Short mmCIF file of C-alpha atoms in Angstrom, two decimals:
data_model
loop_
_atom_site.label_atom_id
_atom_site.label_comp_id
_atom_site.label_asym_id
_atom_site.label_seq_id
_atom_site.Cartn_x
_atom_site.Cartn_y
_atom_site.Cartn_z
CA MET A 1 101.43 128.07 141.56
CA THR A 2 100.63 124.49 142.14
CA GLU A 3 99.44 124.19 145.84
CA GLY A 4 95.71 123.60 146.04
CA THR A 5 95.25 122.31 142.49
CA LYS A 6 94.35 118.79 141.86
CA ALA A 7 96.98 116.04 142.07
CA VAL A 8 97.27 114.01 138.91
CA ILE A 9 99.59 111.54 140.43
CA ALA A 10 99.84 110.67 144.06
CA ILE A 11 102.66 108.49 145.37
CA ASP A 12 102.04 107.22 148.81
CA GLN A 13 104.63 105.45 150.92
CA VAL A 14 105.95 103.51 147.94
CA SER A 15 108.83 101.09 148.38
CA PHE A 16 110.27 98.87 145.72
CA ARG A 17 113.11 96.49 145.22
CA TYR A 18 114.09 94.50 142.11
CA PRO A 19 113.58 90.76 142.35
CA GLU A 20 116.50 88.89 143.95
CA GLN A 21 118.02 91.99 145.32
CA GLU A 22 118.53 92.79 149.00
CA SER A 23 118.46 96.57 149.05
CA TYR A 24 115.45 98.69 148.18
CA ALA A 25 115.65 100.68 144.99
CA LEU A 26 112.99 103.02 146.36
CA GLN A 27 112.11 103.47 149.99
CA ASN A 28 109.00 105.19 151.40
CA ILE A 29 108.59 107.64 148.59
CA SER A 30 105.66 110.06 148.97
CA PHE A 31 104.87 113.04 146.93
CA GLN A 32 102.24 114.38 144.66
CA ILE A 33 102.39 115.74 141.08
CA TYR A 34 99.76 118.44 140.38
CA GLU A 35 97.75 119.06 137.23
CA GLY A 36 99.54 120.96 134.59
CA GLU A 37 102.84 121.37 136.33
CA TRP A 38 106.37 120.60 135.14
CA MET A 39 108.10 118.44 137.67
CA ALA A 40 111.75 117.65 137.60
CA ILE A 41 113.17 114.63 139.33
CA VAL A 42 116.90 114.84 139.76
CA GLY A 43 119.45 112.60 141.45
CA HIS A 44 122.78 110.84 140.91
CA ASN A 45 123.00 107.63 138.96
CA GLY A 46 121.39 104.81 140.83
CA SER A 47 119.32 107.11 143.09
CA GLY A 48 116.08 105.34 141.86
CA LYS A 49 114.71 108.01 139.58
CA SER A 50 114.32 105.78 136.49
CA THR A 51 112.78 103.06 138.66
CA LEU A 52 110.28 105.59 139.94
CA ALA A 53 109.40 106.47 136.31
CA LYS A 54 108.81 102.80 135.52
CA LEU A 55 106.52 102.56 138.57
CA LEU A 56 104.38 105.52 137.46
CA ASN A 57 103.64 103.78 134.22
CA GLY A 58 103.00 100.37 135.63
CA LEU A 59 106.08 98.80 133.98
CA GLN A 60 106.94 97.80 137.62
CA PHE A 61 104.69 97.43 140.53
CA PRO A 62 105.54 98.78 144.00
CA GLU A 63 106.17 96.28 146.81
CA THR A 64 104.35 98.43 149.40
CA GLY A 65 102.46 101.64 149.05
CA ASP A 66 100.09 102.93 146.45
CA ILE A 67 100.29 104.96 143.30
CA THR A 68 97.12 106.78 142.19
CA VAL A 69 96.95 108.22 138.68
CA ASP A 70 94.02 110.59 137.95
CA GLY A 71 91.92 108.95 140.59
CA MET A 72 92.78 105.46 139.64
CA LYS A 73 94.88 103.17 141.80
CA LEU A 74 97.61 101.33 139.92
CA SER A 75 97.04 97.61 139.86
CA GLU A 76 97.06 94.75 137.32
CA GLU A 77 93.56 95.62 136.19
CA THR A 78 94.02 99.35 135.72
CA VAL A 79 97.48 99.24 134.31
CA TRP A 80 96.48 99.56 130.62
CA GLU A 81 94.10 102.41 131.36
CA ILE A 82 96.93 104.18 133.30
CA ARG A 83 99.40 103.66 130.46
CA ARG A 84 96.95 105.42 128.24
CA LYS A 85 96.99 108.39 130.52
CA VAL A 86 100.76 108.48 131.24
CA GLY A 87 103.00 108.53 128.11
CA MET A 88 106.65 107.90 128.45
CA VAL A 89 109.57 109.00 126.35
CA PHE A 90 112.75 106.97 126.91
CA GLN A 91 116.45 107.83 126.65
CA ASN A 92 117.61 106.05 123.53
CA PRO A 93 115.93 107.49 120.38
CA ASP A 94 116.83 104.43 118.35
CA ASN A 95 115.61 101.65 120.64
CA GLN A 96 112.08 103.06 121.11
CA PHE A 97 111.33 103.51 117.45
CA VAL A 98 109.02 100.64 116.62
CA GLY A 99 107.58 101.56 113.23
CA THR A 100 109.45 101.24 109.88
CA THR A 101 108.54 104.80 108.96
CA VAL A 102 107.74 107.97 110.90
CA GLN A 103 103.94 107.69 110.52
CA ASP A 104 103.86 103.97 111.34
CA ASP A 105 105.75 104.71 114.55
CA VAL A 106 103.38 107.42 115.59
CA ALA A 107 100.48 105.19 114.81
CA PHE A 108 101.81 102.33 116.78
CA GLY A 109 100.34 103.32 120.18
CA LEU A 110 96.94 104.15 118.52
CA GLU A 111 96.93 100.74 116.83
CA ASN A 112 97.49 99.12 120.22
CA HIS A 113 94.44 100.91 121.70
CA GLY A 114 92.30 99.85 118.85
CA VAL A 115 91.62 103.43 117.57
CA PRO A 116 89.61 103.33 114.26
CA ARG A 117 91.67 104.06 111.22
CA ASP A 118 90.11 107.40 110.17
CA VAL A 119 90.65 108.86 113.63
CA MET A 120 94.16 107.44 113.68
CA VAL A 121 95.08 109.10 110.32
CA ARG A 122 93.96 112.43 111.64
CA ARG A 123 95.66 112.12 114.97
CA VAL A 124 98.95 111.00 113.49
CA HIS A 125 99.03 114.04 111.23
CA GLU A 126 98.04 116.41 114.04
CA ALA A 127 100.70 114.94 116.30
CA LEU A 128 103.38 115.25 113.72
CA GLU A 129 102.23 118.76 112.92
CA HIS A 130 102.76 119.62 116.64
CA VAL A 131 106.27 118.47 116.74
CA ARG A 132 107.07 119.98 113.33
CA MET A 133 107.82 116.64 111.68
CA SER A 134 105.01 116.60 109.04
CA ALA A 135 107.49 116.77 106.22
CA PHE A 136 108.97 113.43 107.24
CA LEU A 137 105.85 111.15 107.04
CA ASP A 138 107.40 108.29 105.10
CA GLN A 139 110.96 108.82 106.25
CA GLU A 140 112.74 105.82 107.78
CA PRO A 141 114.35 106.10 111.25
CA HIS A 142 117.94 105.71 110.01
CA HIS A 143 117.59 108.84 107.93
CA LEU A 144 116.60 111.00 110.99
CA SER A 145 118.77 112.80 113.54
CA GLY A 146 118.60 111.93 117.25
CA GLY A 147 116.48 115.03 117.99
CA GLN A 148 114.16 114.28 115.19
CA LYS A 149 113.68 110.68 116.37
CA GLN A 150 112.87 111.96 119.90
CA ARG A 151 110.37 114.41 118.45
CA VAL A 152 108.66 111.47 116.60
CA ALA A 153 108.65 109.60 119.90
CA ILE A 154 106.88 112.58 121.51
CA ALA A 155 104.46 112.68 118.61
CA GLY A 156 103.71 108.94 119.17
CA ILE A 157 102.85 109.82 122.88
CA ILE A 158 100.77 112.99 122.23
CA ALA A 159 98.83 111.19 119.59
CA LEU A 160 97.43 109.08 122.49
CA GLN A 161 96.34 112.26 124.18
CA PRO A 162 97.76 111.46 127.66
CA ARG A 163 97.35 113.57 130.76
CA VAL A 164 100.96 113.11 131.78
CA ILE A 165 104.21 112.81 129.88
CA ILE A 166 107.24 111.33 131.55
CA LEU A 167 110.55 112.14 130.04
CA ASP A 168 112.95 109.50 131.23
CA GLU A 169 116.24 111.21 130.51
CA ALA A 170 114.77 111.83 127.01
CA THR A 171 117.37 114.43 126.12
CA SER A 172 120.43 112.79 127.60
CA MET A 173 121.59 111.34 124.33
CA LEU A 174 121.02 114.43 122.18
CA ASP A 175 123.31 117.23 121.22
CA PRO A 176 122.52 120.78 122.58
CA VAL A 177 120.50 121.70 119.52
CA GLY A 178 118.44 118.52 119.62
CA ARG A 179 117.95 118.95 123.36
CA ARG A 180 116.69 122.50 123.01
CA GLU A 181 114.32 121.49 120.14
CA VAL A 182 112.83 118.69 122.10
CA LEU A 183 112.37 120.76 125.30
CA GLU A 184 110.81 123.63 123.29
CA THR A 185 108.43 121.19 121.71
CA ILE A 186 107.36 119.79 125.07
CA ARG A 187 107.00 123.25 126.64
CA LYS A 188 104.82 124.33 123.76
CA LEU A 189 102.62 121.26 124.10
CA LYS A 190 102.36 121.63 127.84
CA ASN A 191 101.15 125.23 127.49
CA GLU A 192 98.70 124.39 124.70
CA ALA A 193 97.22 121.19 125.99
CA GLY A 194 97.65 121.66 129.74
CA LEU A 195 99.84 118.49 129.95
CA THR A 196 101.56 117.56 133.12
CA VAL A 197 105.29 116.84 132.55
CA ILE A 198 107.58 114.80 134.72
CA SER A 199 111.06 115.14 133.56
CA ILE A 200 113.74 112.83 134.94
CA THR A 201 117.09 114.48 134.16
CA HIS A 202 120.66 115.13 134.74
CA ASP A 203 120.43 118.40 132.87
CA LEU A 204 120.36 121.24 135.40
CA ASP A 205 119.21 123.86 133.00
CA GLU A 206 116.25 121.67 132.18
CA ALA A 207 115.61 121.11 135.96
CA SER A 208 115.90 124.81 136.79
CA GLN A 209 113.11 125.63 134.32
CA ALA A 210 110.69 123.30 136.09
CA ASP A 211 107.88 124.39 138.35
CA ARG A 212 108.93 122.06 141.07
CA MET A 213 111.78 119.73 141.83
CA VAL A 214 112.30 116.51 143.70
CA VAL A 215 115.84 115.51 144.67
CA MET A 216 116.32 111.80 145.03
CA ASN A 217 119.18 110.28 147.07
CA GLN A 218 119.78 106.57 147.52
CA GLY A 219 116.16 105.57 146.85
CA LYS A 220 114.64 108.24 149.05
CA VAL A 221 113.22 111.72 148.56
CA TYR A 222 115.96 114.02 149.77
CA LYS A 223 114.14 117.30 149.12
CA GLU A 224 111.15 118.54 147.34
CA GLY A 225 110.58 122.20 146.50
CA LEU A 226 110.97 125.06 144.09
CA PRO A 227 114.14 125.01 141.90
CA ARG A 228 115.04 128.41 143.39
CA ASP A 229 115.10 126.92 146.94
CA ILE A 230 116.73 123.67 145.97
CA PHE A 231 119.62 125.29 144.11
CA GLN A 232 120.37 127.52 147.11
CA MET A 233 121.75 124.69 149.07
CA ASP A 234 124.72 124.39 146.75
CA GLU A 235 127.27 122.43 148.90
CA THR A 236 124.74 119.85 149.89
CA LEU A 237 123.82 119.29 146.26
CA THR A 238 127.47 118.85 145.33
CA LYS A 239 127.78 116.25 148.10
CA LEU A 240 124.75 114.35 146.65
CA GLY A 241 126.71 114.11 143.32
CA LEU A 242 124.79 116.84 141.63
CA ASP A 243 125.82 120.15 140.13
CA ILE A 244 124.26 123.57 140.14
CA PRO A 245 123.35 125.63 137.11
CA PHE A 246 125.86 127.99 135.68
CA PRO A 247 124.16 131.38 136.58
CA ILE A 248 124.21 130.39 140.24
CA LYS A 249 127.85 129.28 140.07
CA MET A 250 128.68 132.56 138.35
CA ALA A 251 126.83 134.64 140.95
CA LYS A 252 128.71 132.69 143.73
CA ALA A 253 132.05 133.36 142.11
CA LEU A 254 131.31 137.05 141.87
CA GLU A 255 130.08 137.20 145.44
CA ALA A 256 133.47 135.78 146.40
CA LYS A 257 134.90 138.84 144.67
CA GLY A 258 132.89 141.18 146.71
CA PHE A 259 129.78 141.74 144.70
CA HIS A 260 126.37 141.26 146.28
CA PHE A 261 123.22 139.87 144.67
CA PRO A 262 119.77 140.20 146.38
CA ASN A 263 118.34 137.13 144.65
CA ILE A 264 119.01 133.67 143.30
CA TYR A 265 119.18 133.72 139.48
CA LEU A 266 118.31 130.57 137.60
CA THR A 267 118.70 131.71 134.04
CA ASP A 268 121.34 133.67 132.13
CA GLU A 269 118.86 136.48 131.40
CA GLU A 270 118.03 136.94 135.07
CA LEU A 271 121.77 137.15 135.93
CA VAL A 272 122.52 139.49 133.06
CA ASP A 273 119.66 141.76 134.19
CA ALA A 274 120.92 141.76 137.67
CA LEU A 275 124.50 142.50 136.53
CA TRP A 276 123.63 145.52 134.45
CA THR A 277 121.36 147.04 137.16
CA LEU A 278 124.11 146.35 139.61
CA HIS A 279 126.45 148.41 137.39
CA LEU A 280 123.91 151.19 137.33
CA ASN A 281 123.67 151.33 141.11
CA LYS A 282 127.39 151.85 141.59
CA MET B 1 127.16 99.12 103.35
CA MET B 2 123.52 99.29 102.30
CA GLU B 3 124.46 100.13 98.80
CA LYS B 4 126.01 96.71 98.25
CA MET B 5 122.86 94.89 99.18
CA ILE B 6 120.96 93.82 96.03
CA PHE B 7 118.78 91.22 97.60
CA GLY B 8 115.37 92.62 98.70
CA ARG B 9 116.26 96.06 97.51
CA TYR B 10 113.42 98.42 96.68
CA ILE B 11 113.71 101.00 93.84
CA PRO B 12 111.11 103.80 94.28
CA GLY B 13 109.21 104.34 91.13
CA ASP B 14 105.79 105.38 89.77
CA SER B 15 104.52 102.61 87.57
CA ILE B 16 101.38 100.66 87.65
CA ILE B 17 103.22 97.81 89.16
CA HIS B 18 104.63 99.94 91.97
CA HIS B 19 101.14 100.92 92.87
CA MET B 20 99.63 97.46 92.87
CA ASP B 21 98.51 95.69 96.00
CA PRO B 22 101.34 93.56 97.47
CA ARG B 23 98.84 90.69 97.86
CA SER B 24 98.19 90.41 94.16
CA LYS B 25 101.85 90.63 93.41
CA LEU B 26 102.63 87.89 95.90
CA ILE B 27 99.97 85.65 94.48
CA PHE B 28 101.08 86.46 90.98
CA VAL B 29 104.77 85.67 91.62
CA PHE B 30 103.91 82.44 93.44
CA ALA B 31 101.58 81.21 90.73
CA TYR B 32 104.00 82.24 88.07
CA ILE B 33 106.72 80.13 89.65
CA CYS B 34 104.44 77.17 89.31
CA ILE B 35 103.31 77.81 85.78
CA VAL B 36 106.84 78.42 84.46
CA PHE B 37 107.29 74.63 84.81
CA LEU B 38 104.39 74.06 82.39
CA ALA B 39 106.36 75.43 79.56
CA ASN B 40 108.11 72.71 77.50
CA ASN B 41 108.39 73.89 73.91
CA LEU B 42 109.32 76.81 71.76
CA VAL B 43 105.79 78.34 71.72
CA THR B 44 105.16 78.15 75.41
CA TYR B 45 108.62 79.52 76.32
CA GLY B 46 108.05 82.16 73.69
CA ILE B 47 104.82 83.24 75.38
CA LEU B 48 106.41 83.33 78.85
CA THR B 49 109.46 85.33 77.74
CA MET B 50 107.32 87.86 75.93
CA PHE B 51 105.14 88.19 78.88
CA THR B 52 107.97 88.58 81.30
CA VAL B 53 109.74 91.20 79.18
CA LEU B 54 106.48 93.04 78.87
CA ILE B 55 105.91 93.38 82.65
CA MET B 56 109.57 94.32 83.08
CA LEU B 57 109.02 97.20 80.63
CA VAL B 58 105.84 98.22 82.32
CA SER B 59 107.58 98.43 85.66
CA LYS B 60 110.01 101.04 84.20
CA VAL B 61 112.80 99.64 86.41
CA SER B 62 116.19 99.94 84.77
CA ILE B 63 117.52 96.67 83.31
CA ARG B 64 120.75 97.24 85.36
CA PHE B 65 118.97 96.25 88.61
CA PHE B 66 117.63 92.99 87.11
CA LEU B 67 121.17 92.15 85.95
CA ASN B 68 122.51 92.90 89.39
CA GLY B 69 120.06 90.45 90.87
CA LEU B 70 121.20 87.94 88.38
CA LYS B 71 124.90 88.17 89.18
CA PRO B 72 125.03 85.93 92.22
CA ILE B 73 123.04 83.17 90.52
CA LEU B 74 124.64 83.42 87.11
CA TRP B 75 127.15 80.62 87.69
CA LEU B 76 124.29 78.27 88.58
CA VAL B 77 122.55 79.05 85.34
CA VAL B 78 125.70 78.45 83.36
CA PHE B 79 126.36 75.30 85.31
CA THR B 80 123.03 73.73 84.63
CA PHE B 81 123.27 74.70 80.98
CA PHE B 82 126.48 72.81 80.55
CA LEU B 83 125.26 69.92 82.61
CA GLN B 84 122.39 69.50 80.13
CA VAL B 85 124.64 69.96 77.15
CA PHE B 86 127.18 67.36 78.15
CA PHE B 87 124.98 64.72 79.81
CA ASN B 88 121.69 64.74 77.92
CA ARG B 89 121.86 61.72 75.55
CA GLN B 90 118.61 62.32 73.53
CA GLY B 91 117.96 63.49 70.04
CA ASP B 92 120.58 63.61 67.20
CA LEU B 93 124.26 63.45 67.80
CA LEU B 94 125.68 66.79 66.73
CA TYR B 95 129.34 66.65 67.82
CA HIS B 96 131.58 63.86 68.87
CA TYR B 97 135.13 64.22 70.15
CA ALA B 98 136.79 61.69 72.55
CA PHE B 99 134.38 61.16 75.40
CA ILE B 100 132.33 64.39 74.75
CA ARG B 101 129.07 63.81 72.84
CA ILE B 102 126.79 66.73 72.34
CA TYR B 103 123.17 65.95 71.32
CA SER B 104 120.58 68.31 69.87
CA GLU B 105 118.11 67.59 72.69
CA GLY B 106 120.87 68.50 75.23
CA ILE B 107 121.31 71.98 73.74
CA ARG B 108 117.61 72.44 73.55
CA GLN B 109 116.99 71.52 77.16
CA GLY B 110 120.01 73.46 78.25
CA ILE B 111 118.63 76.65 76.73
CA PHE B 112 115.14 76.08 78.01
CA ILE B 113 116.27 75.42 81.59
CA SER B 114 118.52 78.48 81.67
CA LEU B 115 115.70 80.47 80.30
CA ARG B 116 113.47 79.20 83.04
CA PHE B 117 115.98 80.26 85.58
CA LEU B 118 116.26 83.74 84.09
CA LEU B 119 112.54 84.18 83.96
CA LEU B 120 112.11 83.16 87.55
CA ILE B 121 114.92 85.48 88.72
CA PHE B 122 113.68 88.40 86.74
CA LEU B 123 110.13 88.08 88.00
CA THR B 124 111.08 87.56 91.64
CA SER B 125 113.49 90.51 91.56
CA LEU B 126 110.66 92.56 89.99
CA LEU B 127 108.56 91.81 93.10
CA THR B 128 111.16 93.07 95.55
CA LEU B 129 112.32 95.99 93.29
CA THR B 130 108.76 97.39 92.99
CA THR B 131 107.45 96.66 96.48
CA THR B 132 108.65 98.20 99.71
CA PRO B 133 109.67 95.60 102.40
CA ILE B 134 107.02 96.84 104.77
CA SER B 135 104.13 96.44 102.22
CA LEU B 136 105.55 93.02 101.39
CA THR B 137 105.29 92.18 105.14
CA ASP B 138 101.69 93.51 105.12
CA GLY B 139 100.85 91.40 102.09
CA ILE B 140 102.32 88.30 103.56
CA GLU B 141 100.45 88.90 106.89
CA SER B 142 97.16 89.44 105.08
CA LEU B 143 97.61 86.33 102.93
CA LEU B 144 98.63 84.21 105.93
CA ASN B 145 95.51 85.41 107.81
CA LEU B 146 93.75 82.20 106.75
CA LEU B 147 96.32 80.22 108.86
CA LYS B 148 95.02 81.98 112.01
CA LYS B 149 92.41 79.25 112.15
CA VAL B 150 95.01 76.65 112.75
CA LYS B 151 96.60 78.75 115.57
CA PHE B 152 99.37 79.96 113.36
CA PRO B 153 100.88 83.16 115.00
CA VAL B 154 100.45 85.38 112.06
CA HIS B 155 100.52 88.70 113.82
CA GLU B 156 103.57 87.84 115.74
CA LEU B 157 105.42 86.74 112.63
CA ALA B 158 104.47 89.99 110.81
CA LEU B 159 105.58 92.08 113.76
CA MET B 160 108.88 90.26 113.95
CA MET B 161 109.39 90.77 110.25
CA SER B 162 108.68 94.44 110.33
CA ILE B 163 110.84 95.01 113.46
CA SER B 164 113.71 93.14 111.76
CA LEU B 165 113.33 95.22 108.67
CA ARG B 166 113.41 98.41 110.76
CA PHE B 167 116.49 97.38 112.61
CA ILE B 168 118.66 96.16 109.64
CA PRO B 169 120.12 99.66 108.90
CA THR B 170 120.51 100.46 112.55
CA LEU B 171 122.44 97.25 113.18
CA MET B 172 124.55 97.72 110.01
CA ASP B 173 125.58 101.18 111.34
CA GLU B 174 126.41 99.73 114.62
CA THR B 175 128.41 96.84 113.09
CA GLU B 176 130.48 99.36 111.10
CA LYS B 177 131.01 101.50 114.35
CA ILE B 178 132.18 98.46 116.35
CA MET B 179 134.38 97.31 113.46
CA LYS B 180 136.07 100.64 113.30
CA ALA B 181 136.38 100.88 117.13
CA GLN B 182 138.12 97.45 117.19
CA MET B 183 140.24 98.38 114.23
CA ALA B 184 141.35 101.50 116.13
CA ARG B 185 142.45 99.16 118.91
CA GLY B 186 144.52 97.05 116.50
CA ALA B 187 142.02 94.38 115.27
CA ASN B 188 142.62 93.13 111.80
CA PHE B 189 139.60 92.00 109.83
CA SER B 190 141.06 91.89 106.28
CA SER B 191 144.16 89.74 106.37
CA GLY B 192 145.58 86.56 107.79
CA SER B 193 144.59 82.95 107.43
CA LEU B 194 141.06 81.69 107.52
CA LYS B 195 141.39 80.71 111.23
CA GLU B 196 142.86 84.14 112.13
CA ARG B 197 140.06 85.92 110.25
CA MET B 198 137.32 83.87 112.04
CA LYS B 199 139.00 84.70 115.35
CA ALA B 200 139.08 88.39 114.46
CA VAL B 201 135.30 88.32 114.07
CA ILE B 202 134.62 87.47 117.76
CA PRO B 203 135.35 90.96 119.08
CA LEU B 204 132.84 92.20 116.54
CA LEU B 205 130.08 89.58 117.08
CA ILE B 206 129.97 89.59 120.89
CA PRO B 207 129.46 93.29 121.40
CA LEU B 208 126.91 93.22 118.60
CA PHE B 209 124.96 90.43 120.29
CA VAL B 210 125.09 92.09 123.69
CA SER B 211 123.88 95.41 122.31
CA SER B 212 121.06 93.58 120.45
CA PHE B 213 119.86 92.07 123.67
CA LYS B 214 119.91 95.47 125.26
CA ARG B 215 118.06 97.01 122.35
CA ALA B 216 115.48 94.29 122.43
CA GLU B 217 114.86 94.91 126.15
CA GLU B 218 114.50 98.65 125.67
CA LEU B 219 112.28 98.28 122.70
CA ALA B 220 110.03 95.80 124.57
CA THR B 221 109.73 98.22 127.47
CA ALA B 222 108.92 101.09 125.11
CA MET B 223 106.32 99.00 123.35
CA GLU B 224 104.71 98.00 126.54
CA ALA B 225 104.62 101.58 127.78
CA ARG B 226 102.80 102.54 124.60
CA GLY B 227 100.14 99.99 125.33
CA TYR B 228 101.18 96.97 123.25
CA GLN B 229 99.39 93.87 124.47
CA GLY B 230 99.69 91.54 121.46
CA GLY B 231 97.64 91.13 118.39
CA GLU B 232 94.27 91.14 120.00
CA GLY B 233 92.01 94.19 119.61
CA ARG B 234 94.51 96.13 117.51
CA THR B 235 93.53 98.21 114.54
CA LYS B 236 95.80 98.74 111.57
CA TYR B 237 97.24 102.02 110.26
CA ARG B 238 98.42 100.80 106.95
CA LEU B 239 95.72 99.79 104.56
CA LEU B 240 95.89 97.43 101.57
CA ILE B 241 93.65 98.39 98.81
CA TRP B 242 92.74 96.00 96.02
CA LYS B 243 92.50 97.88 92.70
CA ALA B 244 91.40 97.15 89.21
CA ALA B 245 94.97 96.64 88.12
CA ASP B 246 95.25 93.80 90.66
CA THR B 247 92.22 91.91 89.39
CA LEU B 248 93.49 92.58 85.87
CA SER B 249 96.86 91.05 86.64
CA LEU B 250 95.37 87.88 87.97
CA CYS B 251 93.11 87.60 84.97
CA LEU B 252 96.20 87.99 82.79
CA LEU B 253 97.85 85.22 84.78
CA ALA B 254 94.82 82.99 84.17
CA LEU B 255 94.96 83.65 80.51
CA ILE B 256 98.61 82.78 80.32
CA THR B 257 98.06 79.59 82.28
CA ILE B 258 95.36 78.56 79.80
CA LEU B 259 97.57 79.42 76.82
CA LEU B 260 100.43 77.39 78.29
CA ALA B 261 98.22 74.41 78.91
CA VAL B 262 96.92 74.48 75.37
CA PHE B 263 100.30 74.91 73.58
CA ARG B 264 102.42 72.63 75.74
CA THR B 265 103.25 69.27 74.21
#
């Protein structure tokens, strides 16, 4: 769906290493993220995916190569403008909650950008409405669950009306319910507002629902493509320290028992559909 | 753990005092602390006591909370009272036994000074009981704004205060968690000699410090990612509104000051 549409973020031959470190955290990374797509970046721990996220937001600058966001090249001068376009949700829901109450936290980013108060009040309420947290306006963070805190963090980002949201393992500290809530919220927002989502994740079900995937390995892009194609190379993925989603594993196990499936199934529903039609065909 | 904390505790309520501007409350309490020292006779202390009791009633906060706030300082009040009683050598001699001599002026001063303590404690607790910590921070920031002219980092101070306030419960929770984890591994926090107990605190303190550093770093990154560049060019979400009640309270304060100045001897 994405080829031919406009690239929101272009990463061109980017290399990066942390100060005082010999080896590169990222080496010759090049890919593009298109307008309105959901891009999943996967890879084992230390493969450089979080570093890449920090580069996209200007929290770190590349040693060589260029990053262009929405036509603007990332540099010291443009970094604040770029941060306005690229919102980021981090892993730990507690450590990114700046405000003393829910509404203060959502307003924090708006305050930083000097948004007038009347606009701010409206946007704070709208953003909280979107993530279904309006009932918690004056609630303090220690009274909220992890999933609720992450939803407030998302509200804080969408109040800034960014073009791109980066989820830096934003669901990794949540329980399955909280994770589903957060992902549903983001998906809804993406569809409504045409947001571009970059999700850095270990969660394969999350990755398999993406439009496109990038697999990182030791600071390099190992493969880029549709989730369907990427999850097909199962042994290679396991060697890279990754897993494959449950429906594919299940289909493989059934194939070993003599069943045959014409396609790759990424969701439980697809596999169930395939199974009951298979039964009919017999 | 939060329940035990009396200091700085806020009791939600719906009185006029709850809805007042934190700035006027801060000015009021500060000025009140000064004028309490003007009182030096029965009439002036009477005026102050009546006035203090009146605002305590208006605030509709249960007396229990005031008494709670008094508890840790009670021994100091009693101590100063007896200090005055035993060592003040003015006025008429009331009682004489061996080396103990109690004079009328001693008892009078003792009562007055204890009363002064009580009034101060009640009024300052009233401030924290009726004002949320965050609006107190806002009030302090706004009052300190004048100091910006002499390069005093008002915004930074206010930000630090509000972040500290926000992290108190989080760190409390974490302390409890680490404590339980260390207890599960055989640490003993509640018995042994003083030295042993102090040693036992180390496995609690070090992880707490380390995780605070980590938290600080993550928070700073998240703040930067959300466009935080310091105090310049920021707008404010929370608004302080000066209402009629605030002006009225300061007028009342002026009135009391005049009364005290007239009636003191």
